[in-house]
Amino acid sequence: MLVIAGVSIVFNNMSGDSAVGSGSQVALVTGGYDHTIKLWQAHSGVCLRTMQHPDSQVNDLEINPNGQMVAACGYQHIRTYDLASANPDPVMNFENIIKNVSRVGFQENGQWMYTGGEDCTARIWDLRVGRPFQCQRIFEVPAPVNAAVLHPDQSQIMVGGQTGIIHIWDIRTDHHEQLIPEAEASIQDIAIDPEGKLMAAVNNKGNCYVWSLGGSPPRPVPRTKLQAHKKYALRCKFSYDSTMLVTTSGDWSARVWRTSDWSLMRELRHDSQRWVWDAAFTLDSRYLFTGSSDSYARLWDLEKGTLEREYCGHQKSITALAFRDQAV
């Protein structure tokens, strides 16, 4: 149970954060430009551990399906860290990485990992084979990759690049198609809701495009366009109950949209936060974490629109965060 400002928040009937690696605890992880990754006690705001991410900022973080590890990607690096131990150093380093790696994610059983980066590729890494881990499959695109997301049915990876193209890569057949929502607008992030029925993408012009996904394999059908922000959009993510979509931006805000009618539900803004780089919903979809350029992570109550807690400890911008509050 998470108790904030007199309100009890139950994260899947779990309590405590000290033994994250047990697979039954709450894990909030943040990373940024200060070359560190921090593990937080979510209900208190106490930093439990600082892990080192040398020589690079953190571009993305993802907790693996069993909650034991967190993967971090940055400039010429993909690293994983053990959340259960006190070891501040990475336990795995992935070799032969060039340029920035922008996104990292896991297959549903943790058997493989996927990444996208500025080397104009999306890659699949088999985690079942012995170290050093090698890239098993490469999907090449004509521009640096800013976004990559795996469909919940595990059949497709959506890859978004700086030229504004979304590449739909069928990883079972290697067939691929292209989607261009807006010419000459860089795709910054792509999200698919947990039910696999909606896909959203945000671009550097602040626009958000939404598609319905249907069929097998899933195919996108245009649903709506949101003028989500007046400046650069950075991230988009769906809530676990698929009722909300959050977009974050360089306009110093995170905005939460209702998926029922695509109306604006909340604008989450703080005077000092500047660019909002990343966000993550809690499992009950009642709360949202954000990470910002002012080096703070924040927890917001979405029903009230209020700021409930701040997480202070980074020395520079928080550019990535990951949150997990479900048992395995």
mmCIF file of C-alpha atoms in Angstrom:
data_model
loop_
_atom_site.group_PDB
_atom_site.id
_atom_site.type_symbol
_atom_site.label_atom_id
_atom_site.label_comp_id
_atom_site.label_asym_id
_atom_site.label_seq_id
_atom_site.Cartn_x
_atom_site.Cartn_y
_atom_site.Cartn_z
ATOM 1 C CA MET A 1 0.000 0.000 0.000
ATOM 2 C CA LEU A 2 1.247 3.469 -0.909
ATOM 3 C CA VAL A 3 0.117 6.249 1.443
ATOM 4 C CA ILE A 4 0.460 9.776 0.078
ATOM 5 C CA ALA A 5 -1.040 12.923 1.555
ATOM 6 C CA GLY A 6 -3.426 10.860 3.639
ATOM 7 C CA VAL A 7 -4.578 8.778 0.666
ATOM 8 C CA SER A 8 -3.969 5.027 0.588
ATOM 9 C CA ILE A 9 -2.905 3.762 -2.823
ATOM 10 C CA VAL A 10 -2.880 0.012 -3.314
ATOM 11 C CA PHE A 11 -0.467 -1.246 -5.979
ATOM 12 C CA ASN A 12 -1.836 -4.733 -6.608
ATOM 13 C CA ASN A 13 -2.018 -5.368 -2.825
ATOM 14 C CA MET A 14 1.720 -5.039 -2.410
ATOM 15 C CA SER A 15 3.601 -3.206 0.302
ATOM 16 C CA GLY A 16 7.183 -2.148 0.719
ATOM 17 C CA ASP A 17 9.872 -1.570 -1.885
ATOM 18 C CA SER A 18 13.132 -2.873 -0.472
ATOM 19 C CA ALA A 19 13.108 -6.282 -2.145
ATOM 20 C CA VAL A 20 12.119 -5.362 -5.636
ATOM 21 C CA GLY A 21 13.729 -8.418 -7.142
ATOM 22 C CA SER A 22 11.294 -10.758 -5.418
ATOM 23 C CA GLY A 23 8.891 -10.072 -8.269
ATOM 24 C CA SER A 24 6.160 -8.934 -5.877
ATOM 25 C CA GLN A 25 7.250 -5.399 -5.037
ATOM 26 C CA VAL A 26 6.940 -1.864 -6.306
ATOM 27 C CA ALA A 27 9.787 -0.552 -8.473
ATOM 28 C CA LEU A 28 10.254 3.066 -9.551
ATOM 29 C CA VAL A 29 13.441 3.614 -11.542
ATOM 30 C CA THR A 30 14.706 6.903 -13.009
ATOM 31 C CA GLY A 31 17.683 7.825 -15.180
ATOM 32 C CA GLY A 32 19.047 10.961 -16.747
ATOM 33 C CA TYR A 33 21.852 13.184 -17.910
ATOM 34 C CA ASP A 34 23.852 12.774 -14.699
ATOM 35 C CA HIS A 35 24.883 9.246 -15.805
ATOM 36 C CA THR A 36 23.076 7.576 -12.912
ATOM 37 C CA ILE A 37 20.030 5.350 -12.464
ATOM 38 C CA LYS A 38 18.107 5.563 -9.200
ATOM 39 C CA LEU A 39 15.784 3.062 -7.538
ATOM 40 C CA TRP A 40 13.145 4.717 -5.347
ATOM 41 C CA GLN A 41 10.826 3.738 -2.536
ATOM 42 C CA ALA A 42 7.681 4.911 -4.269
ATOM 43 C CA HIS A 43 5.526 5.632 -1.198
ATOM 44 C CA SER A 44 8.130 7.692 0.669
ATOM 45 C CA GLY A 45 10.256 9.298 -2.029
ATOM 46 C CA VAL A 46 13.409 7.806 -0.502
ATOM 47 C CA CYS A 47 16.156 6.818 -2.928
ATOM 48 C CA LEU A 48 17.066 3.205 -2.135
ATOM 49 C CA ARG A 49 20.039 2.846 -4.449
ATOM 50 C CA THR A 50 22.029 4.677 -7.102
ATOM 51 C CA MET A 51 23.409 2.689 -10.019
ATOM 52 C CA GLN A 52 26.131 3.895 -12.341
ATOM 53 C CA HIS A 53 25.563 4.459 -16.055
ATOM 54 C CA PRO A 54 29.019 5.740 -17.070
ATOM 55 C CA ASP A 55 29.865 7.746 -20.171
ATOM 56 C CA SER A 56 26.291 8.332 -21.318
ATOM 57 C CA GLN A 57 22.911 9.834 -20.534
ATOM 58 C CA VAL A 58 20.003 7.400 -20.117
ATOM 59 C CA ASN A 59 17.612 7.504 -23.079
ATOM 60 C CA ASP A 60 15.154 4.810 -22.001
ATOM 61 C CA LEU A 61 14.480 2.378 -19.154
ATOM 62 C CA GLU A 62 12.440 -0.825 -19.116
ATOM 63 C CA ILE A 63 11.876 -3.288 -16.270
ATOM 64 C CA ASN A 64 11.865 -6.889 -17.469
ATOM 65 C CA PRO A 65 8.710 -9.027 -17.117
ATOM 66 C CA ASN A 66 9.741 -10.791 -13.912
ATOM 67 C CA GLY A 67 10.752 -7.547 -12.215
ATOM 68 C CA GLN A 68 14.300 -8.716 -11.546
ATOM 69 C CA MET A 69 16.200 -6.453 -13.924
ATOM 70 C CA VAL A 70 16.051 -3.028 -15.529
ATOM 71 C CA ALA A 71 17.496 -2.363 -18.988
ATOM 72 C CA ALA A 72 18.968 1.038 -19.802
ATOM 73 C CA CYS A 73 20.074 2.400 -23.148
ATOM 74 C CA GLY A 74 22.141 5.431 -24.080
ATOM 75 C CA TYR A 75 24.999 6.498 -26.297
ATOM 76 C CA GLN A 76 26.768 3.378 -27.613
ATOM 77 C CA HIS A 77 25.472 1.367 -24.640
ATOM 78 C CA ILE A 78 22.772 -1.091 -23.620
ATOM 79 C CA ARG A 79 23.127 -2.267 -20.031
ATOM 80 C CA THR A 80 21.052 -4.239 -17.541
ATOM 81 C CA TYR A 81 21.047 -3.875 -13.762
ATOM 82 C CA ASP A 82 19.991 -6.262 -11.014
ATOM 83 C CA LEU A 83 17.210 -4.687 -8.956
ATOM 84 C CA ALA A 84 17.461 -7.328 -6.230
ATOM 85 C CA SER A 85 21.113 -6.832 -5.270
ATOM 86 C CA ALA A 86 23.112 -3.941 -3.881
ATOM 87 C CA ASN A 87 25.422 -3.985 -6.886
ATOM 88 C CA PRO A 88 25.602 -0.435 -8.319
ATOM 89 C CA ASP A 89 27.219 -1.584 -11.563
ATOM 90 C CA PRO A 90 25.608 -3.161 -14.642
ATOM 91 C CA VAL A 91 25.459 -6.946 -14.666
ATOM 92 C CA MET A 92 25.244 -7.194 -18.459
ATOM 93 C CA ASN A 93 26.687 -5.070 -21.242
ATOM 94 C CA PHE A 94 25.638 -5.546 -24.840
ATOM 95 C CA GLU A 95 28.472 -5.345 -27.323
ATOM 96 C CA ASN A 96 29.116 -3.625 -30.674
ATOM 97 C CA ILE A 97 26.704 -0.726 -30.140
ATOM 98 C CA ILE A 98 27.146 2.415 -32.207
ATOM 99 C CA LYS A 99 25.502 5.832 -31.843
ATOM 100 C CA ASN A 100 22.544 6.534 -29.557
ATOM 101 C CA VAL A 101 20.166 3.735 -28.613
ATOM 102 C CA SER A 102 16.822 5.464 -28.172
ATOM 103 C CA ARG A 103 14.423 2.691 -27.051
ATOM 104 C CA VAL A 104 14.543 -0.649 -25.290
ATOM 105 C CA GLY A 105 11.818 -3.193 -24.474
ATOM 106 C CA PHE A 106 11.198 -6.850 -23.633
ATOM 107 C CA GLN A 107 9.229 -9.710 -25.118
ATOM 108 C CA GLU A 108 6.408 -10.765 -22.753
ATOM 109 C CA ASN A 109 8.337 -13.730 -21.293
ATOM 110 C CA GLY A 110 11.683 -11.951 -21.212
ATOM 111 C CA GLN A 111 13.180 -14.327 -23.771
ATOM 112 C CA TRP A 112 14.393 -11.498 -25.970
ATOM 113 C CA MET A 113 14.875 -7.765 -25.945
ATOM 114 C CA TYR A 114 14.372 -5.228 -28.712
ATOM 115 C CA THR A 115 16.037 -1.859 -29.280
ATOM 116 C CA GLY A 116 15.957 1.046 -31.733
ATOM 117 C CA GLY A 117 18.622 3.622 -32.354
ATOM 118 C CA GLU A 118 20.324 6.295 -34.376
ATOM 119 C CA ASP A 119 22.182 3.687 -36.428
ATOM 120 C CA CYS A 120 18.925 3.415 -38.435
ATOM 121 C CA THR A 121 18.058 -0.040 -37.103
ATOM 122 C CA ALA A 122 15.712 -1.899 -34.813
ATOM 123 C CA ARG A 123 17.343 -4.966 -33.279
ATOM 124 C CA ILE A 124 16.306 -8.140 -31.490
ATOM 125 C CA TRP A 125 18.618 -9.606 -28.827
ATOM 126 C CA ASP A 126 18.162 -13.220 -27.728
ATOM 127 C CA LEU A 127 18.535 -13.382 -23.936
ATOM 128 C CA ARG A 128 18.416 -17.186 -23.795
ATOM 129 C CA VAL A 129 21.872 -17.746 -25.234
ATOM 130 C CA GLY A 130 25.135 -17.374 -23.357
ATOM 131 C CA ARG A 131 27.105 -14.201 -22.907
ATOM 132 C CA PRO A 132 28.188 -12.060 -24.592
ATOM 133 C CA PHE A 133 24.685 -11.483 -25.889
ATOM 134 C CA GLN A 134 24.573 -10.960 -29.615
ATOM 135 C CA CYS A 135 22.057 -9.264 -31.872
ATOM 136 C CA GLN A 136 20.002 -11.978 -33.553
ATOM 137 C CA ARG A 137 17.978 -9.919 -36.036
ATOM 138 C CA ILE A 138 18.308 -6.461 -37.578
ATOM 139 C CA PHE A 139 15.625 -4.382 -39.281
ATOM 140 C CA GLU A 140 17.126 -1.506 -41.266
ATOM 141 C CA VAL A 141 15.281 1.729 -41.997
ATOM 142 C CA PRO A 142 16.387 4.840 -43.920
ATOM 143 C CA ALA A 143 16.582 7.206 -40.938
ATOM 144 C CA PRO A 144 17.591 7.251 -37.258
ATOM 145 C CA VAL A 145 15.066 5.447 -35.044
ATOM 146 C CA ASN A 146 13.482 7.418 -32.197
ATOM 147 C CA ALA A 147 10.741 4.982 -31.195
ATOM 148 C CA ALA A 148 10.080 1.243 -31.111
ATOM 149 C CA VAL A 149 7.236 -0.650 -29.457
ATOM 150 C CA LEU A 150 6.167 -4.302 -29.497
ATOM 151 C CA HIS A 151 2.505 -5.129 -30.115
ATOM 152 C CA PRO A 152 0.943 -6.998 -27.153
ATOM 153 C CA ASP A 153 0.355 -10.055 -29.349
ATOM 154 C CA GLN A 154 4.154 -10.175 -29.856
ATOM 155 C CA SER A 155 3.805 -10.246 -33.657
ATOM 156 C CA GLN A 156 4.925 -6.771 -34.724
ATOM 157 C CA ILE A 157 7.375 -4.064 -33.753
ATOM 158 C CA MET A 158 6.374 -0.526 -34.711
ATOM 159 C CA VAL A 159 9.474 1.516 -35.543
ATOM 160 C CA GLY A 160 9.343 5.316 -35.787
ATOM 161 C CA GLY A 161 12.047 7.445 -37.376
ATOM 162 C CA GLN A 162 13.201 10.988 -37.885
ATOM 163 C CA THR A 163 11.776 11.203 -41.419
ATOM 164 C CA GLY A 164 8.238 10.735 -40.081
ATOM 165 C CA ILE A 165 7.733 7.140 -41.221
ATOM 166 C CA ILE A 166 6.327 4.418 -38.963
ATOM 167 C CA HIS A 167 7.586 1.034 -40.123
ATOM 168 C CA ILE A 168 5.388 -1.929 -39.213
ATOM 169 C CA TRP A 169 7.789 -4.882 -38.910
ATOM 170 C CA ASP A 170 6.149 -8.311 -38.769
ATOM 171 C CA ILE A 171 8.762 -10.259 -36.855
ATOM 172 C CA ARG A 172 7.225 -13.631 -37.738
ATOM 173 C CA THR A 173 7.436 -13.172 -41.511
ATOM 174 C CA ASP A 174 9.866 -10.218 -41.859
ATOM 175 C CA HIS A 175 7.224 -8.471 -43.971
ATOM 176 C CA HIS A 176 7.064 -4.732 -43.362
ATOM 177 C CA GLU A 177 4.813 -1.834 -44.306
ATOM 178 C CA GLN A 178 5.038 1.928 -43.931
ATOM 179 C CA LEU A 179 2.754 4.508 -42.371
ATOM 180 C CA ILE A 180 3.326 8.270 -42.802
ATOM 181 C CA PRO A 181 1.017 10.303 -40.546
ATOM 182 C CA GLU A 182 2.596 13.695 -41.318
ATOM 183 C CA ALA A 183 5.225 14.553 -43.907
ATOM 184 C CA GLU A 184 8.553 15.927 -42.662
ATOM 185 C CA ALA A 185 7.658 15.567 -38.982
ATOM 186 C CA SER A 186 9.924 13.364 -36.886
ATOM 187 C CA ILE A 187 8.205 10.541 -35.002
ATOM 188 C CA GLN A 188 9.304 10.887 -31.370
ATOM 189 C CA ASP A 189 7.391 8.063 -29.696
ATOM 190 C CA ILE A 190 4.847 5.314 -30.390
ATOM 191 C CA ALA A 191 2.513 3.589 -27.919
ATOM 192 C CA ILE A 192 0.092 0.664 -28.169
ATOM 193 C CA ASP A 193 -2.572 0.137 -25.522
ATOM 194 C CA PRO A 194 -2.470 -3.084 -23.440
ATOM 195 C CA GLU A 195 -5.471 -4.509 -25.311
ATOM 196 C CA GLY A 196 -3.676 -4.053 -28.631
ATOM 197 C CA LYS A 197 -6.593 -2.102 -30.109
ATOM 198 C CA LEU A 198 -5.144 1.415 -30.232
ATOM 199 C CA MET A 199 -1.857 2.900 -31.405
ATOM 200 C CA ALA A 200 -0.647 6.458 -30.891
ATOM 201 C CA ALA A 201 2.368 8.373 -32.158
ATOM 202 C CA VAL A 202 3.655 11.858 -31.324
ATOM 203 C CA ASN A 203 5.948 14.038 -33.408
ATOM 204 C CA ASN A 204 8.264 17.006 -33.084
ATOM 205 C CA LYS A 205 5.477 19.398 -34.070
ATOM 206 C CA GLY A 206 3.444 18.495 -30.983
ATOM 207 C CA ASN A 207 0.842 16.475 -32.861
ATOM 208 C CA CYS A 208 -0.492 13.098 -31.777
ATOM 209 C CA TYR A 209 -1.989 10.631 -34.244
ATOM 210 C CA VAL A 210 -4.187 7.738 -33.144
ATOM 211 C CA TRP A 211 -5.136 4.575 -35.037
ATOM 212 C CA SER A 212 -7.410 1.627 -34.330
ATOM 213 C CA LEU A 213 -5.712 -1.738 -34.665
ATOM 214 C CA GLY A 214 -7.637 -4.762 -35.911
ATOM 215 C CA GLY A 215 -7.207 -8.014 -37.731
ATOM 216 C CA SER A 216 -4.397 -10.549 -37.758
ATOM 217 C CA PRO A 217 -1.809 -9.298 -38.234
ATOM 218 C CA PRO A 218 -3.067 -6.017 -36.748
ATOM 219 C CA ARG A 219 -3.455 -3.198 -39.252
ATOM 220 C CA PRO A 220 -3.823 0.493 -38.384
ATOM 221 C CA VAL A 221 -6.945 2.453 -39.346
ATOM 222 C CA PRO A 222 -6.842 6.254 -38.743
ATOM 223 C CA ARG A 223 -8.871 7.267 -35.692
ATOM 224 C CA THR A 224 -8.066 10.861 -34.788
ATOM 225 C CA LYS A 225 -5.442 13.593 -34.708
ATOM 226 C CA LEU A 226 -4.770 15.629 -31.573
ATOM 227 C CA GLN A 227 -2.960 18.933 -31.462
ATOM 228 C CA ALA A 228 -1.522 17.686 -28.219
ATOM 229 C CA HIS A 229 1.125 20.343 -27.599
ATOM 230 C CA LYS A 230 2.289 23.615 -29.121
ATOM 231 C CA LYS A 231 5.909 22.516 -28.918
ATOM 232 C CA TYR A 232 7.991 19.385 -29.348
ATOM 233 C CA ALA A 233 6.211 16.231 -28.137
ATOM 234 C CA LEU A 234 8.440 13.653 -26.472
ATOM 235 C CA ARG A 235 6.459 10.643 -25.221
ATOM 236 C CA CYS A 236 3.069 8.975 -25.340
ATOM 237 C CA LYS A 237 1.786 6.077 -23.230
ATOM 238 C CA PHE A 238 -1.563 4.409 -22.619
ATOM 239 C CA SER A 239 -2.902 3.623 -19.161
ATOM 240 C CA TYR A 240 -3.244 -0.032 -18.157
ATOM 241 C CA ASP A 241 -7.037 0.128 -18.404
ATOM 242 C CA SER A 242 -6.759 1.723 -21.893
ATOM 243 C CA THR A 243 -8.993 4.649 -20.854
ATOM 244 C CA MET A 244 -6.241 7.306 -20.978
ATOM 245 C CA LEU A 245 -3.318 8.406 -23.118
ATOM 246 C CA VAL A 246 -0.591 10.661 -21.749
ATOM 247 C CA THR A 247 1.565 12.875 -23.959
ATOM 248 C CA THR A 248 4.627 14.772 -22.718
ATOM 249 C CA SER A 249 6.343 17.748 -24.258
ATOM 250 C CA GLY A 250 8.907 20.489 -24.284
ATOM 251 C CA ASP A 251 6.084 22.900 -23.384
ATOM 252 C CA TRP A 252 6.606 22.003 -19.689
ATOM 253 C CA SER A 253 3.507 19.830 -19.459
ATOM 254 C CA ALA A 254 2.126 16.328 -19.533
ATOM 255 C CA ARG A 255 -1.406 16.046 -20.859
ATOM 256 C CA VAL A 256 -3.811 13.180 -20.203
ATOM 257 C CA TRP A 257 -6.457 12.423 -22.833
ATOM 258 C CA ARG A 258 -9.614 10.313 -22.513
ATOM 259 C CA THR A 259 -9.631 7.546 -25.109
ATOM 260 C CA SER A 260 -13.445 7.471 -25.095
ATOM 261 C CA ASP A 261 -13.747 10.805 -26.928
ATOM 262 C CA TRP A 262 -10.125 12.121 -27.045
ATOM 263 C CA SER A 263 -10.967 15.090 -24.872
ATOM 264 C CA LEU A 264 -8.353 16.593 -22.564
ATOM 265 C CA MET A 265 -8.758 15.179 -19.060
ATOM 266 C CA ARG A 266 -5.794 16.793 -17.254
ATOM 267 C CA GLU A 267 -2.870 19.077 -17.907
ATOM 268 C CA LEU A 268 -0.118 18.355 -15.394
ATOM 269 C CA ARG A 269 2.188 21.308 -15.068
ATOM 270 C CA HIS A 270 4.729 22.540 -12.520
ATOM 271 C CA ASP A 271 6.451 25.920 -12.643
ATOM 272 C CA SER A 272 9.960 24.474 -12.534
ATOM 273 C CA GLN A 273 9.700 21.171 -14.405
ATOM 274 C CA ARG A 274 10.563 22.431 -17.928
ATOM 275 C CA TRP A 275 10.667 19.609 -20.498
ATOM 276 C CA VAL A 276 8.705 16.535 -19.419
ATOM 277 C CA TRP A 277 10.701 13.648 -20.870
ATOM 278 C CA ASP A 278 8.862 10.528 -19.752
ATOM 279 C CA ALA A 279 5.808 9.247 -17.891
ATOM 280 C CA ALA A 280 4.395 6.007 -16.475
ATOM 281 C CA PHE A 281 0.955 5.060 -15.161
ATOM 282 C CA THR A 282 0.320 2.993 -12.055
ATOM 283 C CA LEU A 283 -1.427 -0.334 -12.554
ATOM 284 C CA ASP A 284 -4.763 0.988 -11.262
ATOM 285 C CA SER A 285 -4.510 3.917 -13.738
ATOM 286 C CA ARG A 286 -5.203 6.400 -10.942
ATOM 287 C CA TYR A 287 -1.738 7.921 -10.721
ATOM 288 C CA LEU A 288 1.011 9.013 -13.094
ATOM 289 C CA PHE A 289 4.749 9.437 -12.658
ATOM 290 C CA THR A 290 6.626 12.038 -14.735
ATOM 291 C CA GLY A 291 10.315 12.850 -15.151
ATOM 292 C CA SER A 292 11.491 16.346 -16.091
ATOM 293 C CA SER A 293 14.415 18.577 -16.998
ATOM 294 C CA ASP A 294 14.506 20.109 -13.517
ATOM 295 C CA SER A 295 15.907 16.756 -12.225
ATOM 296 C CA TYR A 296 12.680 15.832 -10.387
ATOM 297 C CA ALA A 297 10.337 12.903 -10.823
ATOM 298 C CA ARG A 298 6.778 13.539 -9.722
ATOM 299 C CA LEU A 299 3.680 11.542 -8.818
ATOM 300 C CA TRP A 300 0.291 12.980 -9.816
ATOM 301 C CA ASP A 301 -3.229 12.066 -8.738
ATOM 302 C CA LEU A 302 -5.151 11.905 -12.002
ATOM 303 C CA GLU A 303 -8.601 12.092 -10.422
ATOM 304 C CA LYS A 304 -7.763 15.320 -8.601
ATOM 305 C CA GLY A 305 -5.054 16.648 -10.900
ATOM 306 C CA THR A 306 -2.826 17.248 -7.870
ATOM 307 C CA LEU A 307 0.887 16.743 -7.294
ATOM 308 C CA GLU A 308 1.275 14.121 -4.544
ATOM 309 C CA ARG A 309 5.020 13.503 -4.263
ATOM 310 C CA GLU A 310 8.383 14.609 -5.631
ATOM 311 C CA TYR A 311 11.497 12.464 -6.018
ATOM 312 C CA CYS A 312 14.661 14.537 -5.639
ATOM 313 C CA GLY A 313 18.185 13.187 -6.075
ATOM 314 C CA HIS A 314 19.348 13.522 -9.662
ATOM 315 C CA GLN A 315 21.788 16.310 -10.481
ATOM 316 C CA LYS A 316 20.596 16.831 -14.069
ATOM 317 C CA SER A 317 17.541 16.186 -16.243
ATOM 318 C CA ILE A 318 15.560 12.986 -15.736
ATOM 319 C CA THR A 319 15.110 11.684 -19.276
ATOM 320 C CA ALA A 320 13.686 8.214 -18.612
ATOM 321 C CA LEU A 321 11.676 6.380 -15.975
ATOM 322 C CA ALA A 322 10.110 2.973 -15.478
ATOM 323 C CA PHE A 323 7.520 1.848 -12.943
ATOM 324 C CA ARG A 324 6.250 -1.581 -12.008
ATOM 325 C CA ASP A 325 3.601 -2.463 -9.428
ATOM 326 C CA GLN A 326 2.323 -5.855 -10.472
ATOM 327 C CA ALA A 327 3.099 -9.298 -9.144
ATOM 328 C CA VAL A 328 4.519 -12.082 -11.272
#
